[in-house]
Coordinates of C-alpha atoms in Angstrom, one line a residue:
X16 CA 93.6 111.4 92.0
X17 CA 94.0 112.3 88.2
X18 CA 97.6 112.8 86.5
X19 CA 97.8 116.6 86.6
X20 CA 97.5 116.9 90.6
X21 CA 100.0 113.8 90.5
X22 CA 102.3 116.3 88.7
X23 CA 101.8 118.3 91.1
X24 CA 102.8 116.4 93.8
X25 CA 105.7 115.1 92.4
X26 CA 107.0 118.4 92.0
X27 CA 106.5 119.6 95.3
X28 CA 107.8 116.1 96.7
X29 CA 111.1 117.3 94.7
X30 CA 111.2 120.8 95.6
X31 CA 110.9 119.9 99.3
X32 CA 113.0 117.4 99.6
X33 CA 116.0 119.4 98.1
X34 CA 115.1 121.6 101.7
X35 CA 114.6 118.4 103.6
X36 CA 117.9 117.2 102.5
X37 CA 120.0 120.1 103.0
X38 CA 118.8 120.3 106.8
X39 CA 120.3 117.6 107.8
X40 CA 123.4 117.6 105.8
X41 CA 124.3 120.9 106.5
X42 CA 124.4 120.9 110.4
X43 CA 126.0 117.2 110.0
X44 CA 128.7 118.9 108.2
X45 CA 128.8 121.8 110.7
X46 CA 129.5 119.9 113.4
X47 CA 131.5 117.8 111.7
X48 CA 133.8 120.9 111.2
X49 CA 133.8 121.9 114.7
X50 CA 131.1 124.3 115.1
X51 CA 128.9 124.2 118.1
X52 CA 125.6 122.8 118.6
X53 CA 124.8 126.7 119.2
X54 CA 126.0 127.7 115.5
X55 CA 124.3 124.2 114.3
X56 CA 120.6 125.4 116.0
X57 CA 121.4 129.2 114.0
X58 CA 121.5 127.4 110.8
X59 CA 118.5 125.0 111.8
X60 CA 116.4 128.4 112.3
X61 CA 117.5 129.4 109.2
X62 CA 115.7 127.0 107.3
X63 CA 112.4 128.7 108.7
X64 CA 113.6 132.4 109.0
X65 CA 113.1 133.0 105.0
X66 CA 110.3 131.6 104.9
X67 CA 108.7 134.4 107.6
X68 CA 109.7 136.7 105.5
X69 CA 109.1 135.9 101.8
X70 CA 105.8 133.7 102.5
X71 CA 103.5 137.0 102.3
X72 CA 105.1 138.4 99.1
X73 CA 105.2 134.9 98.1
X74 CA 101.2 134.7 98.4
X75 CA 101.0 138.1 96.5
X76 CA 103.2 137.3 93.8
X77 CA 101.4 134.0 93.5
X78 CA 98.5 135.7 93.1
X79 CA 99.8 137.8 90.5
X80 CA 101.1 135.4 88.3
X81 CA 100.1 132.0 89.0
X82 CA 102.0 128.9 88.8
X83 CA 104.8 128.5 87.0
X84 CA 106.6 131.6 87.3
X85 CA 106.7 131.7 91.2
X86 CA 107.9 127.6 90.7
X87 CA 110.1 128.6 88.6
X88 CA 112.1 130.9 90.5
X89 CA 111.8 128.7 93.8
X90 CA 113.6 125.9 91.4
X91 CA 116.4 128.4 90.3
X92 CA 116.4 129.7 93.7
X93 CA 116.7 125.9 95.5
X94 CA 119.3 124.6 93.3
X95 CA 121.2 127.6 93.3
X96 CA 121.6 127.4 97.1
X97 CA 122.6 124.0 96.8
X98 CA 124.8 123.9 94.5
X99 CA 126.5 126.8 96.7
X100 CA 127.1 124.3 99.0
X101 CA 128.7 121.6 97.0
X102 CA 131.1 124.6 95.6
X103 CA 132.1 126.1 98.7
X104 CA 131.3 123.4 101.6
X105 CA 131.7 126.4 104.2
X106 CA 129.9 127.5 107.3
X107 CA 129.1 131.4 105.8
X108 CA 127.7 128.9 102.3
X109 CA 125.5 126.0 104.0
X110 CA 123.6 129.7 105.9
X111 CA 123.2 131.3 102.8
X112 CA 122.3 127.4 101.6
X113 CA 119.6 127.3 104.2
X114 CA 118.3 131.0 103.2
X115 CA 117.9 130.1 100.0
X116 CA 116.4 126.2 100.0
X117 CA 114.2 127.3 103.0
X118 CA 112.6 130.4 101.1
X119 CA 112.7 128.9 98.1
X120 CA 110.5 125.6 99.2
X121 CA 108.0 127.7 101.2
X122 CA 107.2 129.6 97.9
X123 CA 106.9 126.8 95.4
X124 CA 104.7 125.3 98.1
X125 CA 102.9 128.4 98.7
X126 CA 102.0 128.6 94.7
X127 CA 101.0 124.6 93.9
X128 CA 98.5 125.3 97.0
X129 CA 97.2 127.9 95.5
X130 CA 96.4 126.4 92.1
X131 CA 95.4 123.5 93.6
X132 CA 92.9 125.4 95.9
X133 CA 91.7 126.9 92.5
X134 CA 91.2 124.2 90.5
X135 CA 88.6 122.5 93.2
X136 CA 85.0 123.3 92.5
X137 CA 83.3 122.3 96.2
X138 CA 84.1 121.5 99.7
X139 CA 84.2 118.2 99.0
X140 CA 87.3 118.1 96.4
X141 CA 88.8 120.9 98.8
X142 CA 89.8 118.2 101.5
X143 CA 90.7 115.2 98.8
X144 CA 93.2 117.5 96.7
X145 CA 94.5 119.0 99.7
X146 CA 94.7 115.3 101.5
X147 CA 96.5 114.3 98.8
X148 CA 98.9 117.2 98.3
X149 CA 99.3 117.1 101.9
X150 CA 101.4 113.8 101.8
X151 CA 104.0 115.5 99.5
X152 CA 105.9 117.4 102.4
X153 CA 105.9 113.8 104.4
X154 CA 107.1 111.8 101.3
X155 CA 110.1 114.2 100.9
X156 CA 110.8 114.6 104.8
X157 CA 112.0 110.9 104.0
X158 CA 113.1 110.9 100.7
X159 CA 115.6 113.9 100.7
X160 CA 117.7 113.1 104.4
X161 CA 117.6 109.5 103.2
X162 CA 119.1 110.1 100.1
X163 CA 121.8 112.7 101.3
X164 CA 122.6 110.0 104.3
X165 CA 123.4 107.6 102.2
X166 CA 125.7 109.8 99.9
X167 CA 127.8 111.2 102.6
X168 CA 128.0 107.5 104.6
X169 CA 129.1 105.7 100.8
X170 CA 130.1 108.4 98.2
X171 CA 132.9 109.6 99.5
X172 CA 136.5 107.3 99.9
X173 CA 135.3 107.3 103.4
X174 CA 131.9 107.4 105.4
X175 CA 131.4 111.2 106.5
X176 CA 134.1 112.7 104.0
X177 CA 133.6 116.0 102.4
X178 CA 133.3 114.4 98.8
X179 CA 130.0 112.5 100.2
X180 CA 128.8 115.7 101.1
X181 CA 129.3 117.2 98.0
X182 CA 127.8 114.6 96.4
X183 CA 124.7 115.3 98.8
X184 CA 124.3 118.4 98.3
X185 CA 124.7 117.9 94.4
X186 CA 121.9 115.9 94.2
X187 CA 119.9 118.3 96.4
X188 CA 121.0 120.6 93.5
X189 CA 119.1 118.3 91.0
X190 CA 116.4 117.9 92.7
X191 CA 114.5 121.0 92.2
X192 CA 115.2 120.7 88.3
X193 CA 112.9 117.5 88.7
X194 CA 110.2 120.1 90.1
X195 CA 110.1 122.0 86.9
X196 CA 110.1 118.8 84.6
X197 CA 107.4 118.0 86.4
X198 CA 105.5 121.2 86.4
X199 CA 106.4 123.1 83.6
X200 CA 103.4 121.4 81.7
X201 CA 100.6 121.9 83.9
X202 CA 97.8 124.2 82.1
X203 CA 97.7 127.8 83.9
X204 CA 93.9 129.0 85.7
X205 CA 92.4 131.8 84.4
X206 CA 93.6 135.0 86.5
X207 CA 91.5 135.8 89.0
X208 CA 90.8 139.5 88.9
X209 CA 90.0 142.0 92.1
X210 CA 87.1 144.2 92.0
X211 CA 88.0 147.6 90.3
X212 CA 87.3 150.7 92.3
X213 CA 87.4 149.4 95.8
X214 CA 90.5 150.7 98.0
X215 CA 94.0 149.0 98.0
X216 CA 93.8 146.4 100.3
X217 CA 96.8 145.2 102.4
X218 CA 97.7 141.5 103.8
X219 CA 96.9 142.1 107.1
X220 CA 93.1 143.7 106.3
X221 CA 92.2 139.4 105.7
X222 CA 92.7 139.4 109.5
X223 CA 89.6 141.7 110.0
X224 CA 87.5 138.7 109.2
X225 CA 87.3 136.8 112.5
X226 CA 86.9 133.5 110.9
X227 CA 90.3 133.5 109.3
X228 CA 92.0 134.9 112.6
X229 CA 90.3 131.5 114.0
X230 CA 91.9 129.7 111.5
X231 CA 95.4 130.8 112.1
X232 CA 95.2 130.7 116.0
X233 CA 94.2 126.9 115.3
X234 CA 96.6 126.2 112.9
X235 CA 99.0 128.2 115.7
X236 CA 98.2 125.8 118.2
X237 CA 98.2 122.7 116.2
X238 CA 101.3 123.7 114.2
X239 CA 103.3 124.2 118.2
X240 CA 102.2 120.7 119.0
X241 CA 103.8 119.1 115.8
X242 CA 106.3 121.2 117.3
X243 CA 106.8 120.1 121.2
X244 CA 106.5 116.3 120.2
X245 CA 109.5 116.1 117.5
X246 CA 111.2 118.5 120.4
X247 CA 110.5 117.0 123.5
X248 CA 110.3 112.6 122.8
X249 CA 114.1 113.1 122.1
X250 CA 114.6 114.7 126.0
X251 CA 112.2 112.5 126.9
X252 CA 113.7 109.1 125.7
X253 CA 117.0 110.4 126.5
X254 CA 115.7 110.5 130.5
X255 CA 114.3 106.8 129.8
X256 CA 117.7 105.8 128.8
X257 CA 116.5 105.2 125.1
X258 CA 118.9 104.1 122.2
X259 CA 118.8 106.5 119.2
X260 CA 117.4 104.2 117.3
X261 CA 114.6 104.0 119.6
X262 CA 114.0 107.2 119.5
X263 CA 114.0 107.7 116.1
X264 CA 111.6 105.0 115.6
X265 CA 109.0 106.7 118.1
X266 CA 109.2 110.3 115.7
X267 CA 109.1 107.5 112.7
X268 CA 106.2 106.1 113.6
X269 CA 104.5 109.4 114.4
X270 CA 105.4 110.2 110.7
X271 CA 104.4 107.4 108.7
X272 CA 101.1 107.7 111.0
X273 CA 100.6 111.0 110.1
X274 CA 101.0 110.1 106.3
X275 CA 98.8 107.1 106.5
X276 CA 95.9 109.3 107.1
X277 CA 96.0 111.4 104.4
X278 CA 96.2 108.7 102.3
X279 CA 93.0 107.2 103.5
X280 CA 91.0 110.7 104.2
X281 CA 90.7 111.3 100.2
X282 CA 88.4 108.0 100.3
X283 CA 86.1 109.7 103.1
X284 CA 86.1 113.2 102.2
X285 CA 82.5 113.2 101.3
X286 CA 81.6 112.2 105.2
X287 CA 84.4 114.7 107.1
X288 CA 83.6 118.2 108.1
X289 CA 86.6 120.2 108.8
X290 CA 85.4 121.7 112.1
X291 CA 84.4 118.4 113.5
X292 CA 87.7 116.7 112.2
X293 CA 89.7 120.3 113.3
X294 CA 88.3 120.1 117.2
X295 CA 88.4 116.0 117.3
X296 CA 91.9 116.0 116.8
X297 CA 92.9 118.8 119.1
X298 CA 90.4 117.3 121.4
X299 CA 92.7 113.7 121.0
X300 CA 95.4 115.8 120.9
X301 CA 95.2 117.1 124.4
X302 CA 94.2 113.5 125.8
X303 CA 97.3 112.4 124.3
X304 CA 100.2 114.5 125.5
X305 CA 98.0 114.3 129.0
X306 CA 99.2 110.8 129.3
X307 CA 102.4 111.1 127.0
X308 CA 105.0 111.5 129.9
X309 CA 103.2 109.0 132.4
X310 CA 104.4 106.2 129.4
X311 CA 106.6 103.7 131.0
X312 CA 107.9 101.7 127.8
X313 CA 109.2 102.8 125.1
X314 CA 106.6 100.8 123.0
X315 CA 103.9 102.5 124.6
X316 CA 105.6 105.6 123.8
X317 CA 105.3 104.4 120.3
X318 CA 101.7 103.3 120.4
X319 CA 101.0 107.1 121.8
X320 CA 103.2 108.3 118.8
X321 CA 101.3 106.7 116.5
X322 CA 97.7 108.0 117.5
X323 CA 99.2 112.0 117.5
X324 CA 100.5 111.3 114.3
X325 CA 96.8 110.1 113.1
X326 CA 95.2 112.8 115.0
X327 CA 97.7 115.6 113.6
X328 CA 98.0 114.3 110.5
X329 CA 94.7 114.7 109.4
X330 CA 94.5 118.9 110.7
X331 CA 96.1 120.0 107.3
X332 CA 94.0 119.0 104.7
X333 CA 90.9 120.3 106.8
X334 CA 92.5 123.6 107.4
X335 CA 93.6 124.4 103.8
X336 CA 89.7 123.1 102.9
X337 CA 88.6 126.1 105.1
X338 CA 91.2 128.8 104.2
X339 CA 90.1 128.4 100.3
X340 CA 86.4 128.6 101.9
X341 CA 86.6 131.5 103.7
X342 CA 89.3 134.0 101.8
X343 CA 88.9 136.0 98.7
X344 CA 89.6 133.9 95.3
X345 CA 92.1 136.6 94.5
X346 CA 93.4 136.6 97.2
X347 CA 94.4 132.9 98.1
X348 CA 98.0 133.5 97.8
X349 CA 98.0 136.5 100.6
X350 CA 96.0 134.1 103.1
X351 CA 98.2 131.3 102.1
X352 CA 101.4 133.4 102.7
X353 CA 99.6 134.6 106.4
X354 CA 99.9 131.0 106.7
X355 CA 103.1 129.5 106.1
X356 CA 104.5 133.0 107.9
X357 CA 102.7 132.6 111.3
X358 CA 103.9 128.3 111.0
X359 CA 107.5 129.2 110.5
X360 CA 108.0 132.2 113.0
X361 CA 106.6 129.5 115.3
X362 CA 109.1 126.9 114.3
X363 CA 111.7 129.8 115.3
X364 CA 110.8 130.4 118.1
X365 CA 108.8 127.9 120.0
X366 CA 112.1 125.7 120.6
X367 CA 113.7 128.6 122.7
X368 CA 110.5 129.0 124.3
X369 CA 110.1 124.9 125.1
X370 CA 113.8 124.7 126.0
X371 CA 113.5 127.3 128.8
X372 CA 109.8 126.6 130.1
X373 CA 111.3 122.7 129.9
X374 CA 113.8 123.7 131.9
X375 CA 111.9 125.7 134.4
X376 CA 108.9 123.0 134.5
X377 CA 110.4 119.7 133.4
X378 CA 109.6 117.7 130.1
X379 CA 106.4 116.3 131.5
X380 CA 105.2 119.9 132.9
X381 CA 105.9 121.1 129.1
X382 CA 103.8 118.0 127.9
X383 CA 101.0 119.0 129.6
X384 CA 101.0 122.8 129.4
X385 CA 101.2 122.4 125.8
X386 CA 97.8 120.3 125.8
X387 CA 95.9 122.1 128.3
X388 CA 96.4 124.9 125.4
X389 CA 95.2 122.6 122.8
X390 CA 92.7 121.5 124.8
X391 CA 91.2 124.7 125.4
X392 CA 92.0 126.1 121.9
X393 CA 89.6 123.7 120.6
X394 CA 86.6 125.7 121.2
X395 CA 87.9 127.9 118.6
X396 CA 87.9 125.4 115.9
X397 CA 84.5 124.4 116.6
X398 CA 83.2 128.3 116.3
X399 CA 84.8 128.0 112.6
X400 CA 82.6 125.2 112.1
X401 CA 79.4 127.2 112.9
X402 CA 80.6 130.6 110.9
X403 CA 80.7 129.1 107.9

């Protein structure tokens, strides 16, 4: 990994982590305030809902424009919301909050993929950048709720008082200012320029090429079982009469697994081919949330977490490999956006969707309806592998 991609990822470890931070200060203060757990999942969706919506004029603009401009505004956008928050520590605020650290993430994100995607030359470097950038978002999933946690428990005159959560979400309003320091000296690609004379193309027209409608589908189901497992082990230890802390160290373990591997799949990139690692891990996948529910101990539950976290873990970098592959140079930003859109309108909505088919079928029936799709979904992945 050289310097400038280490740039890189320090500045989307900030940017995200400003989001990270902010989601679980601002329901903590919520409830804290009163409001119920019904207003606290609205503001949790809202995190996702901008990003549905800006990720495919995020791509575009991206495209446009490059890097730093699109960073740029996601840094002013982030600290902006945040900083809304530690002004006016209000329920109406932390939602705009989430609107505006949520959006403005996903489009930073969208535009340091896209340069990055550029600046590899073969398939090869496709999966070690994009293994490497891929353990930004779990770096900051730890770094930012850390950080605000221990703010609002030690800030304040007292653990939990509103001037600990102003000092969480001031940092969180810092945080994206560290993006731009880190990025604002990174050396801009050469623009990549459409054929002239051909008819306008729209967003959706990438979705005539059925490799890339492949691709999502996978990502789809891949992206829903990230999903059900930080959903469901929380039901599912609660039934088992499992501490929080427990619990939380069965979704720890899944993440620091799921970080390990990208740390270690750079070293092999030469030897991986993303369909192979794509349909193994779906494959595993499947296995996995088979036996999930039939775990008696919480330390088996653990050992389980651990392998979906290596399996899972290691679908990103092999997907963003084949998206740069198989989609227009100028139009990486578009596909990109398709992307992150199709991931976050499934982070809305599949937790309605588990908690009523939970409800109908139980936590194990969920478990393993959710990996017979997987299961079967990996046929798909393994057609990429032989279109391209």
């Amino acid at each position: 990994m050289n310097w400038a991609l280490a740039r890189l990822i320090a500045g989307q470890i900030c940017v995200h982590a400003c989001m990270a931070g902010m989601r679980m200060a601002a329901p903590l203060l919520a409830l804290r305030e009163g409001y119920s757990a019904a207003a606290v999942g609205v503001l949790l969706a809202l995190f996702a809902l901008t990003q549905v919506f800006l990720a495919l004029p995020a791509g575009r603009y991206a495209d446009r424009h490059g890097l730093k401009r699109p960073v740029g505004l996601a840094v002013a956008v982030a600290s902006a919301g945040a900083a809304l928050a530690l002004v006016w520590p209000v329920f109406p605020v932390l939602c705009l909050a989430a609107l505006m650290t949520g959006g403005a993430s996903g489009a930073a994100i969208i535009a340091l993929q896209r340069h990055v995607g550029r600046a590899a030359h073969d398939a090869t470097q496709f999966k070690r950048v994009f293994s490497w950038l891929a353990i930004g978002p779990a770096v900051s999933n730890f770094i930012g709720p850390f950080c605000a946690g221990l703010l609002i428990d030690h800030a304040g005159s007292t653990a939990g008082s509103l001037e600990g959560y102003r000092a969480a979400f001031a940092l969180m309003a810092l945080l994206p200012l560290a993006t731009w320091f880190w990025v604002r000296s990174t050396v801009e690609l050469p623009p990549v320029i459409a054929a002239a004379g051909g008819t306008p193309q729209r967003a959706w027209d990438l979705l005539n090429d059925v490799r890339f409608r492949r691709l999502l589908l996978v990502n789809w189901f891949l992206s829903s079982c990230w999903d059900v497992h930080t959903f469901v082990v929380p039901l599912l230890g609660h039934e088992r009469g499992l501490s929080a802390s427990v619990i939380g160290t069965i979704l720890g373990a899944f993440a620091i697994a799921a970080a390990l591997v990208r740390v270690l799949m750079p070293l092999v990139a030469e030897r991986l081919r993303e369909a192979a690692v794509i349909t193994t891990a779906m494959l595993v996948t499947a296995l996995l949330f088979g036996v999930y529910p039939l775990l008696p101990t919480a330390l088996a539950m653990g050992a389980c977490s651990v392998l979906l976290g290596l399996a899972l873990g290691s679908v990103q970098p092999m997907i963003m490999s084949m998206l740069h592959q198989i989609t227009p140079p100028a139009r990486h930003g578009e596909a990109l956006g398709l992307r992150l859109m199709t991931i976050n309108a499934s982070s809305v909505l599949m937790p309605v969707l588990f908690g009523s088919a939970g409800a109908l079928i139980g936590v194990a029936g969920l478990f393993w309806l959710v990996g017979a799709g997987v299961g079967f979904g990996a046929r798909q992945a393994w057609l990429m592998g032989r279109e391209t």
